[in-house]
Short mmCIF file of C-alpha atoms and ligand atoms in Angstrom, two decimals:
data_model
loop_
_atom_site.label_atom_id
_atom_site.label_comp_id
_atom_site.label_asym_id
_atom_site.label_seq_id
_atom_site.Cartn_x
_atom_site.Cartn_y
_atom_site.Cartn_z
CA UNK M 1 6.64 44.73 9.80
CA UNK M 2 5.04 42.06 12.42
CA UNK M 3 2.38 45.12 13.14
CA UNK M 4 1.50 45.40 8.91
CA UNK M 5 1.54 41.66 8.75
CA UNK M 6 -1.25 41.16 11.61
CA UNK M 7 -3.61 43.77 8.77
CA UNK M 8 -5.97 42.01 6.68
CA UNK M 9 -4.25 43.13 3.96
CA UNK M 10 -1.71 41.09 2.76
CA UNK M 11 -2.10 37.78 1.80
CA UNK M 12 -2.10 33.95 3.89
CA UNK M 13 1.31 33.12 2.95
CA UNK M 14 2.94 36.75 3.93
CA UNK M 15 0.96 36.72 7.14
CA UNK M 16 2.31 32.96 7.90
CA UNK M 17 5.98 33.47 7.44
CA UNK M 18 5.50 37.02 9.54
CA UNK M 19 3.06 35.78 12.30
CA UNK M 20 3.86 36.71 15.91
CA UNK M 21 7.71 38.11 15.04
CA UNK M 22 9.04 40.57 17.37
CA UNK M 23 10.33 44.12 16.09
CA UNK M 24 13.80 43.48 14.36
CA UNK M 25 16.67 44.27 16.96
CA UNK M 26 19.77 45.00 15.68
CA UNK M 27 21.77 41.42 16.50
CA UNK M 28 18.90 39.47 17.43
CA UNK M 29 17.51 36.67 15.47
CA UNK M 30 14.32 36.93 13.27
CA UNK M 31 12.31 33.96 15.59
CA UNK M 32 14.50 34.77 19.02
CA UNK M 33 14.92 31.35 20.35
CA UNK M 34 13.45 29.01 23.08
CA UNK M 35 13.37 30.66 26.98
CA UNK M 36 14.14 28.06 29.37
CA UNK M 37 13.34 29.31 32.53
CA UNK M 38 11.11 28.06 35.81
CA UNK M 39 11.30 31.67 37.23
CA UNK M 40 13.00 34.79 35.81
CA UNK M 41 14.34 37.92 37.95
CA UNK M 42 12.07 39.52 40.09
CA UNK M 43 13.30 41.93 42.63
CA UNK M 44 11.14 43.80 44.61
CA UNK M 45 7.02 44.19 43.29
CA UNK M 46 5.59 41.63 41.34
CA UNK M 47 5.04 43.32 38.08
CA UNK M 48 5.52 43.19 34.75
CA UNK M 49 4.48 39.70 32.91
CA UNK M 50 7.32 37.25 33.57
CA UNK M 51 7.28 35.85 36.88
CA UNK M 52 6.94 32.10 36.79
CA UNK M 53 7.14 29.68 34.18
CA UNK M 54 3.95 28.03 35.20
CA UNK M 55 2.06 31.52 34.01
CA UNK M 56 3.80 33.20 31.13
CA UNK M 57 7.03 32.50 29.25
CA UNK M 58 8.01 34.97 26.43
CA UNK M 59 8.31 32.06 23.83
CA UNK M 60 4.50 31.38 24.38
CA UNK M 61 4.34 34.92 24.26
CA UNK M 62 5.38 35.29 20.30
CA UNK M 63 3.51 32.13 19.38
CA UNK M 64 0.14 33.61 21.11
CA UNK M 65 0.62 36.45 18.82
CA UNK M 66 1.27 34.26 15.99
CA UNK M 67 -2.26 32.26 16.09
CA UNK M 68 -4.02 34.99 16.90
CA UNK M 69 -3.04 36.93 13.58
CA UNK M 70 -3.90 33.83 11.66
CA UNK M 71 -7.28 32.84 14.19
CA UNK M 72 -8.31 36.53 13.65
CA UNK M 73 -6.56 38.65 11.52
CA UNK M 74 -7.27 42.72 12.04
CA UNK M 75 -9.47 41.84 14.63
CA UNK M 76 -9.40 43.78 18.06
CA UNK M 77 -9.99 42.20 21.47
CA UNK M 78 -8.63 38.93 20.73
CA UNK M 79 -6.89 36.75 23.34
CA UNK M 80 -5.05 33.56 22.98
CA UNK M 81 -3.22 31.09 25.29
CA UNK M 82 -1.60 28.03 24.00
CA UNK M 83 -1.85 24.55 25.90
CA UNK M 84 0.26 21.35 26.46
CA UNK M 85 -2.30 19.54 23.54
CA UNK M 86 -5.35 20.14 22.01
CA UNK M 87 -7.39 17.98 24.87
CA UNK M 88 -5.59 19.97 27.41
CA UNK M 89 -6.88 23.69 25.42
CA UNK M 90 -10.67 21.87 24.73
CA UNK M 91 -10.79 21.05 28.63
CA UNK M 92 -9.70 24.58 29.48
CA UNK M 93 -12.82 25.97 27.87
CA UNK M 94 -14.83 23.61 28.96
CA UNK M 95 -14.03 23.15 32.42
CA UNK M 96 -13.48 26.72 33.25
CA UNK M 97 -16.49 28.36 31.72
CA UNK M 98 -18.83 25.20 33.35
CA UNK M 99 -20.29 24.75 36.86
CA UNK M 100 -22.72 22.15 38.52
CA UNK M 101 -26.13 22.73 37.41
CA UNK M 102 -25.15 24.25 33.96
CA UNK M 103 -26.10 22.83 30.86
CA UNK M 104 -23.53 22.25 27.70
CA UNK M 105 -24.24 21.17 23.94
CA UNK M 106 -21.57 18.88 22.54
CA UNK M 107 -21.03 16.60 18.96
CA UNK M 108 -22.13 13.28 19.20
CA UNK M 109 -19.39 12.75 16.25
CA UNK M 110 -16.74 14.64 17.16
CA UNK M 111 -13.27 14.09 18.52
CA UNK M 112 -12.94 10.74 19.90
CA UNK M 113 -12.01 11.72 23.74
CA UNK M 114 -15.40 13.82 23.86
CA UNK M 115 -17.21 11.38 26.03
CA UNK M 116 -14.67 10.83 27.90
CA UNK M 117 -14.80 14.54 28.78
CA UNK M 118 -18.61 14.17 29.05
CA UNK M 119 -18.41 10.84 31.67
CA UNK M 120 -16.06 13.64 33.34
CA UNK M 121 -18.82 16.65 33.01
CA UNK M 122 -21.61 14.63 34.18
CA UNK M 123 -19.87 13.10 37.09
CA UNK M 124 -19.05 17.41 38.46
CA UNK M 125 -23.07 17.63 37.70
CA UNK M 126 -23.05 19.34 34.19
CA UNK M 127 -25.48 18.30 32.12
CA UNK M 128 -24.68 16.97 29.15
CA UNK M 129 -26.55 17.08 25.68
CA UNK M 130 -25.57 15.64 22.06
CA UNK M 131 -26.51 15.31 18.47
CA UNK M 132 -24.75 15.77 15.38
CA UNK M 133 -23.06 17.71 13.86
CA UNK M 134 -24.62 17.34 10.05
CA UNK M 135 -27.98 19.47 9.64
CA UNK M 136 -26.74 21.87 12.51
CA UNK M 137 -28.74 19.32 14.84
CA UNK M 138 -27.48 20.83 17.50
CA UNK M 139 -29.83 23.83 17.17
CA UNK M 140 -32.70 21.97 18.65
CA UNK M 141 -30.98 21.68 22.40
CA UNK M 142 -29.99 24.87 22.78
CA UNK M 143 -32.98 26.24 25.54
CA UNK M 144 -31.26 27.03 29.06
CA UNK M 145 -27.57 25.71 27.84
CA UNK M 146 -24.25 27.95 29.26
CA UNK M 147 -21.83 26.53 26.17
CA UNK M 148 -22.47 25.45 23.08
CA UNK M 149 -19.23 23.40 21.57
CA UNK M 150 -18.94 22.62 17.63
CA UNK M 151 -16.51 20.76 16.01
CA UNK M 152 -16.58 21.54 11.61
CA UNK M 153 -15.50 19.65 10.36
CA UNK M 154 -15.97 17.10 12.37
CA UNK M 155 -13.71 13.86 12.67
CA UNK M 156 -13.18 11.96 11.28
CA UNK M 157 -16.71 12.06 9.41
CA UNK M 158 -16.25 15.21 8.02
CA UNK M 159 -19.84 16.77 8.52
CA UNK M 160 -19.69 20.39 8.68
CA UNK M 161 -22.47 22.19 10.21
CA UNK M 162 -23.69 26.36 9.68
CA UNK M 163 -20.85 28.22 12.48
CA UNK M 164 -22.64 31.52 11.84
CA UNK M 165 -26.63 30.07 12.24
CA UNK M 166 -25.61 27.98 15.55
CA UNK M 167 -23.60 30.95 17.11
CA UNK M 168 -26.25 33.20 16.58
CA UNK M 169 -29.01 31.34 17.86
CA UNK M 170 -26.57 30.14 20.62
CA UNK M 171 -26.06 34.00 21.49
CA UNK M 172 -30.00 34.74 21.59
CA UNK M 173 -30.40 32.11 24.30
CA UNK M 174 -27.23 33.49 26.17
CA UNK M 175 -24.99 30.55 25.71
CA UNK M 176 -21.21 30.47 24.81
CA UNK M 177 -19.85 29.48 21.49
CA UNK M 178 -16.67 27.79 20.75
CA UNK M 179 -15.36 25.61 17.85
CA UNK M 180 -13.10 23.25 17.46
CA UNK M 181 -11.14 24.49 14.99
CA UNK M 182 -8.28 21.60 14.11
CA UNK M 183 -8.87 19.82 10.91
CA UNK M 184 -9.52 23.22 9.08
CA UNK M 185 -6.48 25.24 10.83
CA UNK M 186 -6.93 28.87 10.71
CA UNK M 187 -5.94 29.11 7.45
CA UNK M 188 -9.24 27.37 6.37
CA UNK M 189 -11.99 28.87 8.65
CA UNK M 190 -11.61 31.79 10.98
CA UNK M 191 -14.56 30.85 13.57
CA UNK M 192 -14.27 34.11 15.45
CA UNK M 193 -15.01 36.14 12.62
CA UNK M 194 -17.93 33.84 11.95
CA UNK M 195 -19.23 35.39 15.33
CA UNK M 196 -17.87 32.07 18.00
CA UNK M 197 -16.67 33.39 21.09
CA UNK M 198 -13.47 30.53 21.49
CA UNK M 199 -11.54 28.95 18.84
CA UNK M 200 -10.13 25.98 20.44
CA UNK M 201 -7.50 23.51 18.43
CA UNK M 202 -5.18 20.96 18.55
CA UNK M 203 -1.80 22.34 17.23
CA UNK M 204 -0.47 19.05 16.81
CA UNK M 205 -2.02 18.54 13.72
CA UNK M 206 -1.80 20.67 10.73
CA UNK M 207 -1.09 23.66 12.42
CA UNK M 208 2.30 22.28 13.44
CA UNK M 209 2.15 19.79 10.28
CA UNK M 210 5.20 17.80 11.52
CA UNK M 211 4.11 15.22 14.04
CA UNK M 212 6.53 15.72 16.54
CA UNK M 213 4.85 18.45 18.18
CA UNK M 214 1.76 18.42 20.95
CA UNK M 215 0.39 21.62 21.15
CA UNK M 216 -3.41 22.76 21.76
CA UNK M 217 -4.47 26.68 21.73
CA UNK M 218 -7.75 28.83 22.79
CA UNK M 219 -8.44 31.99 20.63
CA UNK M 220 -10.93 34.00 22.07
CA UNK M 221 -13.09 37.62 22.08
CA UNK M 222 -14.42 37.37 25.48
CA UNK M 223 -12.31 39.06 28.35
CA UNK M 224 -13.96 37.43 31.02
CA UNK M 225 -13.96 34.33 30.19
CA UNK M 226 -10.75 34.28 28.43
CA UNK M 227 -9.48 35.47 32.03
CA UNK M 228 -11.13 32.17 33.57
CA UNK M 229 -9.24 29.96 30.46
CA UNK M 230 -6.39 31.20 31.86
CA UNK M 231 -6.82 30.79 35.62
CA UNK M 232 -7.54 27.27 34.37
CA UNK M 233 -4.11 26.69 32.90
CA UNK M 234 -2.42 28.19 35.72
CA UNK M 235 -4.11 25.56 38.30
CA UNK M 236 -3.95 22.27 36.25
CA UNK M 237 -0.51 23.84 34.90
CA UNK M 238 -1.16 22.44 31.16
CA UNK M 239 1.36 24.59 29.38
CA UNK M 240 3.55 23.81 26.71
CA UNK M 241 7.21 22.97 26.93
CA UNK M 242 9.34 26.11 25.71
CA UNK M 243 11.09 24.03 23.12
CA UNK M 244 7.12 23.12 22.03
CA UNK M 245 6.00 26.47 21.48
CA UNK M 246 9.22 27.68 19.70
CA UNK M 247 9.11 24.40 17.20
CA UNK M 248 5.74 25.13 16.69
CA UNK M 249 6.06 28.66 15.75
CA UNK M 250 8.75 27.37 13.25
CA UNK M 251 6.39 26.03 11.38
CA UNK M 252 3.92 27.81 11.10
CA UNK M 253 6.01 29.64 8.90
CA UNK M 254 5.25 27.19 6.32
CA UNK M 255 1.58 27.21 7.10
CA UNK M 256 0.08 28.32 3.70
CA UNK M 257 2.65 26.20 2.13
CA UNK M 258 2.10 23.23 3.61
CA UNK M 259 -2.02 23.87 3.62
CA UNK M 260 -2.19 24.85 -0.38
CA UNK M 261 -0.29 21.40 -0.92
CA UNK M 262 -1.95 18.72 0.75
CA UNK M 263 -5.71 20.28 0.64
CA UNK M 264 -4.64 20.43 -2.97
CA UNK M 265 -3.71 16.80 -2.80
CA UNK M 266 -6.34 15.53 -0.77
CA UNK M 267 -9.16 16.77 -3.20
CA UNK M 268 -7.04 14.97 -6.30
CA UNK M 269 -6.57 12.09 -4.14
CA UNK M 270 -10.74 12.25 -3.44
CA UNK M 271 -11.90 12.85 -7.22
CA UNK M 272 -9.62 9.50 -8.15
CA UNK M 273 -11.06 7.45 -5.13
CA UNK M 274 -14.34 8.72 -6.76
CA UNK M 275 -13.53 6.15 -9.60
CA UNK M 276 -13.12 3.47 -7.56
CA UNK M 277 -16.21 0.27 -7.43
CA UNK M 278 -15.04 -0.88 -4.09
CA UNK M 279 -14.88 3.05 -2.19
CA UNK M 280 -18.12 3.64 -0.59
CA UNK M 281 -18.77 6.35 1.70
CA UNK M 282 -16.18 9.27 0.62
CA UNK M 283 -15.89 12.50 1.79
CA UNK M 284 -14.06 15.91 1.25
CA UNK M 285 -16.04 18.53 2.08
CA UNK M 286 -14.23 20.27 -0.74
CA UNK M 287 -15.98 18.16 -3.59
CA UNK M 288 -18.65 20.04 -4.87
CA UNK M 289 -21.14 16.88 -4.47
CA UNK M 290 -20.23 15.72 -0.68
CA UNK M 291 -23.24 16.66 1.45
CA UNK M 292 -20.70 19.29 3.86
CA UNK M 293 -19.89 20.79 0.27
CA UNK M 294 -22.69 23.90 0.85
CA UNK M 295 -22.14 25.30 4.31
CA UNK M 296 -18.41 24.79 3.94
CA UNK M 297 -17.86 26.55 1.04
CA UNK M 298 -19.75 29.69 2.68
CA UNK M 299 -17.69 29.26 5.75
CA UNK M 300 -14.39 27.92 4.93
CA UNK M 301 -11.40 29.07 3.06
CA UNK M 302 -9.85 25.73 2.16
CA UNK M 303 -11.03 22.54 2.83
CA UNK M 304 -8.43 20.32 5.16
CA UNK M 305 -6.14 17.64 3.82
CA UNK M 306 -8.20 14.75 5.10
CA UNK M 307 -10.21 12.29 3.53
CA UNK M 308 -12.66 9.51 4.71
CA UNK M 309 -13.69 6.67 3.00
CA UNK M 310 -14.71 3.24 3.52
CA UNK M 311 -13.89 0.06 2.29
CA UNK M 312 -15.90 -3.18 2.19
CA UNK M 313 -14.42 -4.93 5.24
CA UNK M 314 -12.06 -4.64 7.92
CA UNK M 315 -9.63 -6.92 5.94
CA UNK M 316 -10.01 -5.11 3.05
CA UNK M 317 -8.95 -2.23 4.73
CA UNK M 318 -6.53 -4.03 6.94
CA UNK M 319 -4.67 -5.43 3.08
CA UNK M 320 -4.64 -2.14 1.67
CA UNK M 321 -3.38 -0.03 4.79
CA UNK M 322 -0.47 -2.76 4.64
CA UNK M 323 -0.03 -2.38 0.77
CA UNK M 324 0.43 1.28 0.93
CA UNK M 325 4.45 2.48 0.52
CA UNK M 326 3.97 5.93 0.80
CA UNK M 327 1.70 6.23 3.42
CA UNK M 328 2.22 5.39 7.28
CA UNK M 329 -0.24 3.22 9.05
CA UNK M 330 -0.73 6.03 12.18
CA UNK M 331 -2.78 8.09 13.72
CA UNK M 332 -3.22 11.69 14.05
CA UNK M 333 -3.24 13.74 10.74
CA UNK M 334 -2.07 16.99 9.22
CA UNK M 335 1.59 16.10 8.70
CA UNK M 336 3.54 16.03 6.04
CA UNK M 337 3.93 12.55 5.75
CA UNK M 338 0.53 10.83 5.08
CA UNK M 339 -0.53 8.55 7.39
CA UNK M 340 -3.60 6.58 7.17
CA UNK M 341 -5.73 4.34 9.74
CA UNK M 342 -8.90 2.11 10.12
CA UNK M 343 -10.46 4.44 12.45
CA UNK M 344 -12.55 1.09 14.32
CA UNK M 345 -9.48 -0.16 15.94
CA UNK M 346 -9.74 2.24 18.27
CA UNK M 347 -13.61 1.57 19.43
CA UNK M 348 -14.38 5.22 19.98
CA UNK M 349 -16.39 6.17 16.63
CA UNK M 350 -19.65 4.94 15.23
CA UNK M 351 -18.09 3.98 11.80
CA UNK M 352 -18.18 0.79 9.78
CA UNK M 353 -15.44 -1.77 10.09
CA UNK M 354 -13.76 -1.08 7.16
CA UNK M 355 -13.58 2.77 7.68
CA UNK M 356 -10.22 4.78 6.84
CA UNK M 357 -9.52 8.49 7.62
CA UNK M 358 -6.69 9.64 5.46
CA UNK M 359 -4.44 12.22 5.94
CA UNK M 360 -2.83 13.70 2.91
CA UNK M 361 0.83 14.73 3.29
CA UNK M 362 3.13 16.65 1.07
CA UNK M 363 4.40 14.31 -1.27
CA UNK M 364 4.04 14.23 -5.15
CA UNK M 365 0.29 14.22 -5.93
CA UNK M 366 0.84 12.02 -8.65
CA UNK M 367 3.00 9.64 -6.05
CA UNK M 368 0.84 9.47 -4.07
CA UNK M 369 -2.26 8.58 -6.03
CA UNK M 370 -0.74 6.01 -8.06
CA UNK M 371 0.41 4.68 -4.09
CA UNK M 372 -2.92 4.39 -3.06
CA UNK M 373 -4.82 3.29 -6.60
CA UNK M 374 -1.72 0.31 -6.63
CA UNK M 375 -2.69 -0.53 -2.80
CA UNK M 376 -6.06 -0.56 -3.77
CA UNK M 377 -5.62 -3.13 -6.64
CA UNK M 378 -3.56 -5.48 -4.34
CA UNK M 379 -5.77 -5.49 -1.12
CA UNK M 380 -8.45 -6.98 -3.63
CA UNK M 381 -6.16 -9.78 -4.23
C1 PLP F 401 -6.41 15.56 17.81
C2 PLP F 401 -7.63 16.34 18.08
C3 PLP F 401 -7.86 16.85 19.36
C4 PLP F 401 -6.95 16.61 20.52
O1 PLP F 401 -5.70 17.18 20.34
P1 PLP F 401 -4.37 16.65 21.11
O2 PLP F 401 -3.34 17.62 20.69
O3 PLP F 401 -4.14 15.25 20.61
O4 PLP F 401 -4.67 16.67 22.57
C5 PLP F 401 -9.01 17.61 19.53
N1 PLP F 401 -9.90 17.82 18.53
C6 PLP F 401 -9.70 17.34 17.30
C7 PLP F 401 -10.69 17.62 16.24
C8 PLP F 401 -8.57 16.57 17.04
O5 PLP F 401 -8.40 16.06 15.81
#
């Protein structure tokens, strides 16, 4: 059954609650249950893949197969290794696949640790170029680069750029692709079909859908340097706890589920904001007017359960992240709880003062709407 559920035939929701299970044994649980183990028996030859707890642990082992039906469903030749978070999976990729002298295209939008990771780059002698990710700006700085990384959509702006356009032009110049495939999960965009060589991604998020989970995993088509991701985990030793990986394949039982509902939600959510005099700024890539609303509806399957919008000030904001009931003021997003922030309290994205990325949960749309439309109201007061 775990073999027909891996096909592209059947549908999102079969192929969630199926992902990664091993052959039914008579006795055995469906999901067999977290290995805790440092080392495991190993008389005689090294052989076979469970040695040491630092390189392989059979509870990774289902959950690799789990993403990787949903990263790349049918698809032959694809690899994937989960992480301790998404920054540890990201930093895999790029710090395995980069040496001194080597060029690298990054977002100048995208997750908020990325120049962080670039101060890092730069300081081993990788050089380091940016632009955006809107208008597939990134195309222009391609000449002589080893890696080209995307983020789409990108956050918390949520620009989406062409995957298929920049890989292939990436691939004529002889550079690398890989995406950063969080806010869209695998359920909404599958970037190694769309011909990327990684799909990298922060499992805490929606994938896991919880928060109470860290988790980060690479997808990828390319042996060799899927062999060199993980030689990279092995020697910083950023692996998941087994406990982690077993939670996490949990849920992604409810994947579809949990996706259908709150990118359901978080377009109503957007079309009433749309309403709204003192909303400036929104965007859902899944309204058919937001500028990502082109290129993501040729490359994605759903469109996320965020939404981004700003508000006229920081106290503005500030009054109506307080007024909210339903919604947690938090970072992070993809749970089932929303949770909403002003994104400039951390000081790590060019966005206005009164910026909010919101992250729709699983509650009642109608709740929730009326939640946010009552906040709203009272923040003005
Ligand atoms: C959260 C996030 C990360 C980092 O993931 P962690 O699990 O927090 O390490 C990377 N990229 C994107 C787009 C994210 O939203």
């Amino acid at each position: 059954m775990s073999d027909s559920a891996a096909d592209k035939g059947v549908g999102d929701g079969t192929r969630a609650v199926r992902a990664g299970l091993p052959e039914p044994v008579k006795h055995e649980p469906t999901l067999p249950g977290p290995v805790f183990a440092a080392h495991f028996h190993l008389p005689g030859e090294v052989t076979g893949p469970y040695a040491y707890g630092r390189d392989e642990n059979p509870t990774w082992t289902h959950l690799e197969r789990a993403i990787g039906e949903l990263e790349a469903p049918g698809q032959a030749g694809v690899e994937t290794l989960v992480f301790a978070s998404g920054m540890a999976a990201i930093s895999s990729v790029l710090f395995s696949q980069l040496r001194a002298g080597d060029a690298v295209v990054l977002p100048d939008d995208g997750y908020q640790v990325l120049p962080l990771v670039r101060a890092q780059l730069e300081a081993y002698g990788i050089e380091v170029r940016t632009a955006p990710t809107a208008g597939d700006a990134q195309l222009d700085l391609l000449d002589g680069a080893k890696l080209l990384w995307i983020e789409t959509p990108s956050n918390p702006g949520l620009d989406v750029c062409d995957v298929r356009r920049l890989a292939e032009a990436a691939h004529a110049r002889g550079a690398l692709v890989a995406v950063d495939n969080t806010l869209a999960t695998p359920l909404g965009q599958r970037p190694l079909e769309l011909g990327a060589d990684f799909s990298v991604a922060s499992g805490t998020k929606q994938l896991t859908g919880h928060g109470d989970v860290l988790l980060g995993y690479v997808a990828g088509t390319d042996a060799t340097a899927m062999a060199a991701v993980r030689r990279w985990r092995k020697i910083v030793g950023a692996i998941p706890g087994p406990m982690e990986a077993w939670l996490a394949h949990r849920s992604i039982a409810t994947l579809q589920l949990r996706v259908d509902r709150q990118n359901a939600t978080a377009r109503t959510l957007a079309e009433a904001l749309r309403g709204r005099a003192e909303v400036t700024g929104l965007r859902y890539p899944g309204l058919p007017d937001d500028p990502s609303h082109k290129i993501a509806s040729q490359q994605m399957r759903r469109y996320g359960c965020v939404v981004s919008f700003t508000l006229p000030t920081r106290t503005r904001a500030e009054r109506f992240l307080d007024a909210l009931r339903l919604v947690d003021d938090a970072t992070s997003f993809g749970g089932v709880r929303s949770t909403a922030e002003r994104r400039g309290r951390w000081g790590g994205d060019a966005v206005p003062e009164g910026f909010v990325r919101f992250s729709v949960g699983a509650e009642d749309p109608e709740d929730l709407v009326a939640d946010v439309l009552r906040a709203l109201d009272e923040s003005a007061r």
